[in-house]
mmCIF file with all atom_site columns, C-alpha atoms in Angstrom:
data_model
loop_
_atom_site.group_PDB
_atom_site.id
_atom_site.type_symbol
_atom_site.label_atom_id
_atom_site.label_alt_id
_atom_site.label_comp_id
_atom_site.label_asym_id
_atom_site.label_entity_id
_atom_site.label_seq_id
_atom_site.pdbx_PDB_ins_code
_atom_site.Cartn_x
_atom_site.Cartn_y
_atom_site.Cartn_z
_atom_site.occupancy
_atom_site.B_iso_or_equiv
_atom_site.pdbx_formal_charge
_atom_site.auth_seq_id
_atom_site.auth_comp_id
_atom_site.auth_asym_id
_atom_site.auth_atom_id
_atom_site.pdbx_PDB_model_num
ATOM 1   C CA . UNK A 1 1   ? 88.349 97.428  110.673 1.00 53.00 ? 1   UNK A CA 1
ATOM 2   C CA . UNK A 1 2   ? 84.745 98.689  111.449 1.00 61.00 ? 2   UNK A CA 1
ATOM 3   C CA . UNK A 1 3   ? 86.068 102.395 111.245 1.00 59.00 ? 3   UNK A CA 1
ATOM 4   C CA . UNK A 1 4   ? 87.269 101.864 107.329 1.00 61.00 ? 4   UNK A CA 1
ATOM 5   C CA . UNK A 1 5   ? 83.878 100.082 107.069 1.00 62.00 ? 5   UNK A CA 1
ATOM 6   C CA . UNK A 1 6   ? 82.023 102.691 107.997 1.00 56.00 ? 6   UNK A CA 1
ATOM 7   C CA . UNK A 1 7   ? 83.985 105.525 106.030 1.00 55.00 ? 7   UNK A CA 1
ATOM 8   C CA . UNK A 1 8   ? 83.413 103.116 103.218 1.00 61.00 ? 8   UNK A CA 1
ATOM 9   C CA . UNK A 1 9   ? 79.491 103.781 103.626 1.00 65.00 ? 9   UNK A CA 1
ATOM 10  C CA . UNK A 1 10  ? 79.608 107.167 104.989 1.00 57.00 ? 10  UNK A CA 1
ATOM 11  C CA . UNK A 1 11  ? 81.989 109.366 102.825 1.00 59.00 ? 11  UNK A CA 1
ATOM 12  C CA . UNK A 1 12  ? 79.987 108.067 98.883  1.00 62.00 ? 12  UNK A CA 1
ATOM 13  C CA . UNK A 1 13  ? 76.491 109.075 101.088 1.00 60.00 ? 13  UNK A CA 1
ATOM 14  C CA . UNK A 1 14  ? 77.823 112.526 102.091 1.00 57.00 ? 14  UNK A CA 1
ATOM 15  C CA . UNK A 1 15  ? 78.769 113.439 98.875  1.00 57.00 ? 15  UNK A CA 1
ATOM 16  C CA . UNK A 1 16  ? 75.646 112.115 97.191  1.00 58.00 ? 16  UNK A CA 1
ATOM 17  C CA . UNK A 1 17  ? 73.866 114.251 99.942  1.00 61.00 ? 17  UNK A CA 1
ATOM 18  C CA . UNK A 1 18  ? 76.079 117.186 98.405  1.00 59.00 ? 18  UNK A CA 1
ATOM 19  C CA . UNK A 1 19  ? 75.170 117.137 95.074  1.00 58.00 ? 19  UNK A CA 1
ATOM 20  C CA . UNK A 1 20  ? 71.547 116.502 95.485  1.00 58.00 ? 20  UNK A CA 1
ATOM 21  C CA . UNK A 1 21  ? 70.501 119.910 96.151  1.00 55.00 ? 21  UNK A CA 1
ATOM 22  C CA . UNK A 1 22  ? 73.431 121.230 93.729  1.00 52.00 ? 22  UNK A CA 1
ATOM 23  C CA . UNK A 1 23  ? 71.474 119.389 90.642  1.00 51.00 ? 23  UNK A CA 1
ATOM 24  C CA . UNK A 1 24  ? 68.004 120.149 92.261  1.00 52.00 ? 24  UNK A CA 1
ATOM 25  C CA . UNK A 1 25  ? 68.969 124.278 91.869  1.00 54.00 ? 25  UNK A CA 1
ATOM 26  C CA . UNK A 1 26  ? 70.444 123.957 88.996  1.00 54.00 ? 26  UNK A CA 1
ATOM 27  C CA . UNK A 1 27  ? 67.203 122.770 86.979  1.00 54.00 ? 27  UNK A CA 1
ATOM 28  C CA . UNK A 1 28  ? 65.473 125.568 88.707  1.00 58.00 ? 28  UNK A CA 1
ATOM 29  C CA . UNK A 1 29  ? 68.067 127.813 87.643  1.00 63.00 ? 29  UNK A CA 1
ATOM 30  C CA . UNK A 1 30  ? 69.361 127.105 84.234  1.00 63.00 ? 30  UNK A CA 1
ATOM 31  C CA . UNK A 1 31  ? 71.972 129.407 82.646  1.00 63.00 ? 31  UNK A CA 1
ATOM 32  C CA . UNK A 1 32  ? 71.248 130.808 78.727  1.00 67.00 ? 32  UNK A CA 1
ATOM 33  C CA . UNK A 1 33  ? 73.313 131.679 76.600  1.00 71.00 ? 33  UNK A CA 1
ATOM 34  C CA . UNK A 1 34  ? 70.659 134.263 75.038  1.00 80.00 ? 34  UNK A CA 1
ATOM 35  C CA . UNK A 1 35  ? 71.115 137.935 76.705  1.00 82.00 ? 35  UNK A CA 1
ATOM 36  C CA . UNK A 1 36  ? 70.635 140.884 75.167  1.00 81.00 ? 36  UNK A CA 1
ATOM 37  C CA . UNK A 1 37  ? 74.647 141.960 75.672  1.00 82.00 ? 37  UNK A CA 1
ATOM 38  C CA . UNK A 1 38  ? 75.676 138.380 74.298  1.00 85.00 ? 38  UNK A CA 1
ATOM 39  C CA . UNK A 1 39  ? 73.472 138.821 71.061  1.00 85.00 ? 39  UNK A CA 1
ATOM 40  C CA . UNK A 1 40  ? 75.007 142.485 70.770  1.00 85.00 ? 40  UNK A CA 1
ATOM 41  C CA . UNK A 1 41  ? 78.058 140.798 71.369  1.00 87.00 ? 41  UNK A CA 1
ATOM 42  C CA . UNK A 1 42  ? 77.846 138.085 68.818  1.00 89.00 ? 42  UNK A CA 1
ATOM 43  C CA . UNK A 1 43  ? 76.243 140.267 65.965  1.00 87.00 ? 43  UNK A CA 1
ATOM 44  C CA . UNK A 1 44  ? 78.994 142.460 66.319  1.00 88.00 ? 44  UNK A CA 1
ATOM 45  C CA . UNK A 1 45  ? 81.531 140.207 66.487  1.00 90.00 ? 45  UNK A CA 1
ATOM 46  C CA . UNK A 1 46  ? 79.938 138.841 63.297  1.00 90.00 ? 46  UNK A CA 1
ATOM 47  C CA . UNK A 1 47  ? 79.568 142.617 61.552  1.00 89.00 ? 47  UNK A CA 1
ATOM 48  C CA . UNK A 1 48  ? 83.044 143.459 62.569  1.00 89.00 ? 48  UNK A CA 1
ATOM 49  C CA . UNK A 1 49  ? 85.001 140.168 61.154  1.00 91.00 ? 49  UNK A CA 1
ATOM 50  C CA . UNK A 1 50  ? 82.736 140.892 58.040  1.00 92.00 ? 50  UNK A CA 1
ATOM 51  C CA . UNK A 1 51  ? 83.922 144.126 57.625  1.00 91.00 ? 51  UNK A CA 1
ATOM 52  C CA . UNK A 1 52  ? 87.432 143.175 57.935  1.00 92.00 ? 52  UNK A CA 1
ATOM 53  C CA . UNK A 1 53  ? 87.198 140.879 55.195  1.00 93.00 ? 53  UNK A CA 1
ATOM 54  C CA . UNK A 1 54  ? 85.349 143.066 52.767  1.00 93.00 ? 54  UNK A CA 1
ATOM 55  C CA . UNK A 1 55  ? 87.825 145.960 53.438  1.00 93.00 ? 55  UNK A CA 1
ATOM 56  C CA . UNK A 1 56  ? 90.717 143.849 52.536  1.00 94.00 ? 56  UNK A CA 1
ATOM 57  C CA . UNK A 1 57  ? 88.665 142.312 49.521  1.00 94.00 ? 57  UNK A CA 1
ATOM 58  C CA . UNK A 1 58  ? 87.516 145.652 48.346  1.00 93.00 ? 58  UNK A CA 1
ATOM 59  C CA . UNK A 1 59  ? 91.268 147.192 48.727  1.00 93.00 ? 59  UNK A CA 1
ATOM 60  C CA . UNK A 1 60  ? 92.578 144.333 46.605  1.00 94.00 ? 60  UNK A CA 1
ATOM 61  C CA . UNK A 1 61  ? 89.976 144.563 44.105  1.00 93.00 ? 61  UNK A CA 1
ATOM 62  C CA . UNK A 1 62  ? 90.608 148.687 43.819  1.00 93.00 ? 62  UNK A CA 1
ATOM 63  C CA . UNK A 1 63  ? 94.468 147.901 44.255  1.00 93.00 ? 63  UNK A CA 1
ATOM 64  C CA . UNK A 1 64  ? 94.057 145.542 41.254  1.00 94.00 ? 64  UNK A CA 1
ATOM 65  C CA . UNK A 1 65  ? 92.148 147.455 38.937  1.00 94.00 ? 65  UNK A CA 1
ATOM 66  C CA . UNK A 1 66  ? 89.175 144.711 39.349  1.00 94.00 ? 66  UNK A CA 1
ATOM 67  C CA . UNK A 1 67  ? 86.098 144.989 37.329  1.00 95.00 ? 67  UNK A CA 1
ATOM 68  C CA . UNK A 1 68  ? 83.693 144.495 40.390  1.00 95.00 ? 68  UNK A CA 1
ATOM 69  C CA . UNK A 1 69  ? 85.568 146.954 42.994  1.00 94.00 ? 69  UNK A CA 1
ATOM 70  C CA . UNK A 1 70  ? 82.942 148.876 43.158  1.00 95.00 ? 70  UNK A CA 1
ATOM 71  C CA . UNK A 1 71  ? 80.546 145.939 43.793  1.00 95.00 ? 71  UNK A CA 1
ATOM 72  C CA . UNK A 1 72  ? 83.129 145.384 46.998  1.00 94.00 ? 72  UNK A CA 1
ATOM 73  C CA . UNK A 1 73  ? 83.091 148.864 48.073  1.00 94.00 ? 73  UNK A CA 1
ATOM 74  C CA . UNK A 1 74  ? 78.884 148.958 48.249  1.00 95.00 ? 74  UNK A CA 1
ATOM 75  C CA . UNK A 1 75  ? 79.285 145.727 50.029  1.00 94.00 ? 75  UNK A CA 1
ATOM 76  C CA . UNK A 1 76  ? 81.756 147.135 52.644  1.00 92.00 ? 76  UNK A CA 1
ATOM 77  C CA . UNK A 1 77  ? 79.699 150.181 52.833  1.00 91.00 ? 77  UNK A CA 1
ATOM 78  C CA . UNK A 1 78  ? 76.582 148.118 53.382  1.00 93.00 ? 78  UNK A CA 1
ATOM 79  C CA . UNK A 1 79  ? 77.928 146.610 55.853  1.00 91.00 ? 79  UNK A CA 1
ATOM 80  C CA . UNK A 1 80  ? 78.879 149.920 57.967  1.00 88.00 ? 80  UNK A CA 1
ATOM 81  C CA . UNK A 1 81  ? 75.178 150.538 57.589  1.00 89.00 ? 81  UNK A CA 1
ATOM 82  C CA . UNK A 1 82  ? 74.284 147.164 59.065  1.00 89.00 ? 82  UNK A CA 1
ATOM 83  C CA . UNK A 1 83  ? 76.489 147.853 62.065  1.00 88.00 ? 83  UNK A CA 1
ATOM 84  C CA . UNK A 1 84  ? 74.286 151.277 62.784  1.00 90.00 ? 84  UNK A CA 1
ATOM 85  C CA . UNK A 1 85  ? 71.311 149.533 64.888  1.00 90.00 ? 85  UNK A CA 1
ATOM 86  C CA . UNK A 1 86  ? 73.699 147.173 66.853  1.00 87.00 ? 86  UNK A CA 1
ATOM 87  C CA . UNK A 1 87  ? 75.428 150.768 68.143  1.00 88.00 ? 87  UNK A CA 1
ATOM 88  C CA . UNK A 1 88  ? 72.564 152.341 68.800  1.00 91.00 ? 88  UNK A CA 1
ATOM 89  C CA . UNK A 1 89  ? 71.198 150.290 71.205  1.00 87.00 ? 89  UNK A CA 1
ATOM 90  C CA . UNK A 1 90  ? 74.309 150.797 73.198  1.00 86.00 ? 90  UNK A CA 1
ATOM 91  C CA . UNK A 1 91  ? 74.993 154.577 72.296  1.00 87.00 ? 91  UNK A CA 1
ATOM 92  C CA . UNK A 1 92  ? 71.352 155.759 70.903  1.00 91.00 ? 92  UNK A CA 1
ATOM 93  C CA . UNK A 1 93  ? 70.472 157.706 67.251  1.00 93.00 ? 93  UNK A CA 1
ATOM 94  C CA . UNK A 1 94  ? 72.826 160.355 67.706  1.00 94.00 ? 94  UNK A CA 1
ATOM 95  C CA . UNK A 1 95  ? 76.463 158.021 68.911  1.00 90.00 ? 95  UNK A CA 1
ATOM 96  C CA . UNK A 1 96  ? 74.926 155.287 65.790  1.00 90.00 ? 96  UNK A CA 1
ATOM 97  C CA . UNK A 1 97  ? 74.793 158.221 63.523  1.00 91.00 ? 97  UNK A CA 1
ATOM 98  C CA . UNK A 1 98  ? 78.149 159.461 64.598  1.00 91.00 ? 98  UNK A CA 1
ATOM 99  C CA . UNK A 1 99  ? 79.708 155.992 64.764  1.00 88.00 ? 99  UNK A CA 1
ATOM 100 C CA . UNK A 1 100 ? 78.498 155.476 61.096  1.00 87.00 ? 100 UNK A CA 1
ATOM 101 C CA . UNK A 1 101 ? 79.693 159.115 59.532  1.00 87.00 ? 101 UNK A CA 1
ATOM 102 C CA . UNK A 1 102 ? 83.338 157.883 60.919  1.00 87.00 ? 102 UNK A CA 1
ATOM 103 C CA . UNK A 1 103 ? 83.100 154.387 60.149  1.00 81.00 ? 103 UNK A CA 1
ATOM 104 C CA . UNK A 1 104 ? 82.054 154.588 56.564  1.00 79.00 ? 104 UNK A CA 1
#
C-alpha cells in the first residue's frame, strides 16, 4: 500500500519536473513563422495560384470573343511581371529575366 502511495506522489512530480525546463526553453526559443524562404514561399504560392486563374479567365474571355480579353491578358501578363523579383532573389537578374521571357 505505501509503494502505490508513493508512485501516486512521485510519478505527477517527475513529469512536472519534465516539462519545466521544456516550457522554460521554449519561451527563450520561440519558433516564427516569418523567414525569408517561407515569405518567398507564400508570395509565390500566392503569384502562381493567381496566374492560374487569370490564364484560364483570359483563355475563356479570348475563347469567347469577350469584350475585355485583352483587359485579362494585361492582367495575366502583369502578373508574370510581378513574379520577376520573387525569382530573382533565388536565381538573380539574369535567371528572373530568363524566367520572365519564358513565362510571359
Amino acid at each position: 500500500m505505501k509503494k502505490k502511495t508513493m508512485n501516486k506522489i512521485v510519478a505527477p512530480a517527475l513529469a512536472l519536473g519534465l516539462l519545466v525546463p521544456l516550457n522554460a526553453q521554449a519561451a527563450d526559443h520561440a519558433p516564427t513563422a516569418s523567414t525569408p524562404a517561407g515569405d518567398l514561399r507564400a508570395t509565390l504560392d500566392q503569384l502562381l495560384s493567381e496566374h492560374y486563374v487569370l490564364a484560364v479567365t483570359s483563355m475563356m474571355k479570348a475563347y469567347d470573343g469577350a469584350a475585355d480579353a485583352e483587359v485579362a491578358m494585361k492582367a495575366l501578363d502583369q502578373n508574370a511581371v510581378d513574379m520577376t523579383p520573387a525569382i530573382a532573389s533565388i536565381f538573380g537578374d539574369e535567371g528572373a529575366a530568363q524566367f520572365e521571357e519564358i513565362f510571359r
